[in-house]
Amino acid sequence: QVQLVESGGGSVQAGGSLRLSCSTSTNIYTNNSMGWFRQAPGKEREGVAVADRDGLTTYADSVKGRFTISKDNAKNTLYLQMNSLQPEDTAMYYCAADSFLWHKFLQNWQGAFAYLGRGTQVTVSS
């Protein structure tokens, strides 16, 4: 049973925008930090942004000022608004939830998360 369901990926031209969504259960949403990670072909996974249970957020340097992570507590949904997209943003984007997600993000953790979605593809053409 998939417990994190992502949506919103697609193909855009450079400079365009997309909004990703990640829906989950109340139990997972309220008991974990949640965030977005991405992986391009041939590259290791990298953290994009994380929001903890209190709404504090952190971002990868490569997306600061362009991406915004947010949460809708009424809908148990995490979002990633992506603006000014560039070809280097092309990757599979995954939603993750984990009580240690903030630390795993800072440590560039390559292991497993407590919960991980199946991913949604984002492709940016030049």
Coordinates of C-alpha atoms in Angstrom, one line a residue:
Q1 CA 0.0 0.0 0.0
V2 CA 1.4 3.3 -1.1
Q3 CA 1.3 5.7 1.8
L4 CA 2.8 8.8 0.1
V5 CA 1.1 9.7 -3.2
E6 CA 2.9 12.4 -5.4
S7 CA 1.4 14.3 -8.3
G8 CA 2.0 17.3 -10.3
G9 CA 5.1 16.4 -12.3
G10 CA 5.4 17.0 -16.0
S11 CA 7.4 18.6 -18.8
V12 CA 8.0 22.4 -19.0
Q13 CA 10.4 24.7 -20.7
A14 CA 13.2 26.5 -18.9
G15 CA 11.8 29.3 -16.8
G16 CA 8.5 27.6 -16.3
S17 CA 6.8 26.4 -13.1
L18 CA 5.3 23.3 -11.6
R19 CA 3.7 22.4 -8.3
L20 CA 4.1 19.0 -6.8
S21 CA 1.8 17.6 -4.3
C22 CA 2.2 14.7 -1.8
S23 CA -0.8 13.4 0.0
T24 CA -0.6 11.0 3.0
S25 CA -2.4 9.8 6.1
T26 CA -3.0 11.8 9.2
N27 CA -0.8 9.5 11.2
I28 CA 2.2 9.9 8.9
Y29 CA 1.7 13.6 8.3
T30 CA 1.5 14.6 12.0
N31 CA 4.2 12.3 13.3
N32 CA 7.0 13.0 10.8
S33 CA 8.9 15.7 9.0
M34 CA 8.2 15.7 5.3
G35 CA 10.2 16.7 2.4
W36 CA 11.2 16.4 -1.3
F37 CA 14.2 14.6 -2.7
R38 CA 15.2 14.1 -6.3
Q39 CA 17.3 11.8 -8.4
A40 CA 18.5 12.3 -11.9
P41 CA 19.8 9.4 -14.1
G42 CA 23.3 8.5 -13.1
K43 CA 23.4 10.8 -10.1
E44 CA 22.9 10.2 -6.4
R45 CA 19.7 11.3 -4.7
E46 CA 19.8 14.8 -3.3
G47 CA 17.6 16.6 -0.9
V48 CA 15.5 19.5 -2.2
A49 CA 13.5 20.8 0.7
V50 CA 12.2 19.7 4.1
A51 CA 9.4 20.9 6.4
D52 CA 9.3 19.7 9.9
R53 CA 6.2 19.1 12.0
D54 CA 6.2 22.7 13.2
G55 CA 6.5 24.1 9.7
L56 CA 10.2 25.1 9.8
T57 CA 11.7 24.7 6.4
T58 CA 15.1 24.2 4.8
Y59 CA 16.3 24.1 1.2
A60 CA 19.1 22.9 -0.9
D61 CA 21.3 25.8 -2.0
S62 CA 20.5 25.0 -5.6
V63 CA 16.8 25.7 -5.2
K64 CA 16.8 28.5 -2.7
G65 CA 14.7 31.5 -4.0
R66 CA 13.1 29.3 -6.7
F67 CA 11.3 26.5 -4.9
T68 CA 8.9 26.8 -1.9
I69 CA 7.9 23.9 0.3
S70 CA 4.6 24.2 2.1
K71 CA 2.0 22.2 4.0
D72 CA -1.8 22.1 4.2
N73 CA -2.6 20.6 7.6
A74 CA -6.2 20.3 6.8
K75 CA -5.5 18.1 3.8
N76 CA -2.4 16.2 5.1
T77 CA -0.7 17.4 2.0
L78 CA 2.8 18.6 1.3
Y79 CA 3.6 20.9 -1.7
L80 CA 6.6 22.0 -3.7
Q81 CA 6.1 25.1 -5.8
M82 CA 8.9 25.2 -8.3
N83 CA 9.5 28.4 -10.3
S84 CA 12.2 29.4 -12.7
L85 CA 12.8 25.8 -13.5
Q86 CA 16.1 24.9 -15.3
P87 CA 17.2 21.9 -17.2
E88 CA 19.4 20.8 -14.3
D89 CA 16.2 20.4 -12.2
T90 CA 15.2 17.5 -14.4
A91 CA 14.8 14.4 -12.2
M92 CA 12.4 12.1 -10.5
Y93 CA 11.0 13.9 -7.5
Y94 CA 10.2 11.8 -4.4
C95 CA 8.2 12.7 -1.3
A96 CA 9.6 11.4 1.9
A97 CA 8.5 11.3 5.5
D98 CA 10.6 10.4 8.5
S99 CA 11.0 11.6 12.0
F100 CA 14.7 12.2 11.4
L101 CA 14.2 13.7 7.9
W102 CA 15.7 17.1 8.8
H103 CA 19.0 15.4 9.9
K104 CA 19.0 13.0 7.0
F105 CA 18.6 16.0 4.6
L106 CA 21.5 17.9 6.2
Q107 CA 23.7 14.7 6.1
N108 CA 22.8 13.9 2.4
W109 CA 21.5 10.6 3.6
Q110 CA 21.5 7.9 0.9
G111 CA 19.8 5.2 2.9
A112 CA 16.1 4.5 3.4
F113 CA 13.4 6.7 4.8
A114 CA 10.6 5.6 6.9
Y115 CA 8.2 6.4 4.1
L116 CA 8.9 7.2 0.4
G117 CA 6.6 7.8 -2.4
R118 CA 6.9 6.3 -5.9
G119 CA 8.0 9.6 -7.4
T120 CA 6.8 12.0 -10.1
Q121 CA 8.9 12.9 -13.1
V122 CA 9.9 16.5 -13.8
T123 CA 11.5 17.3 -17.1
V124 CA 12.7 20.8 -18.0
S125 CA 13.8 21.5 -21.6
S126 CA 16.0 24.3 -22.7

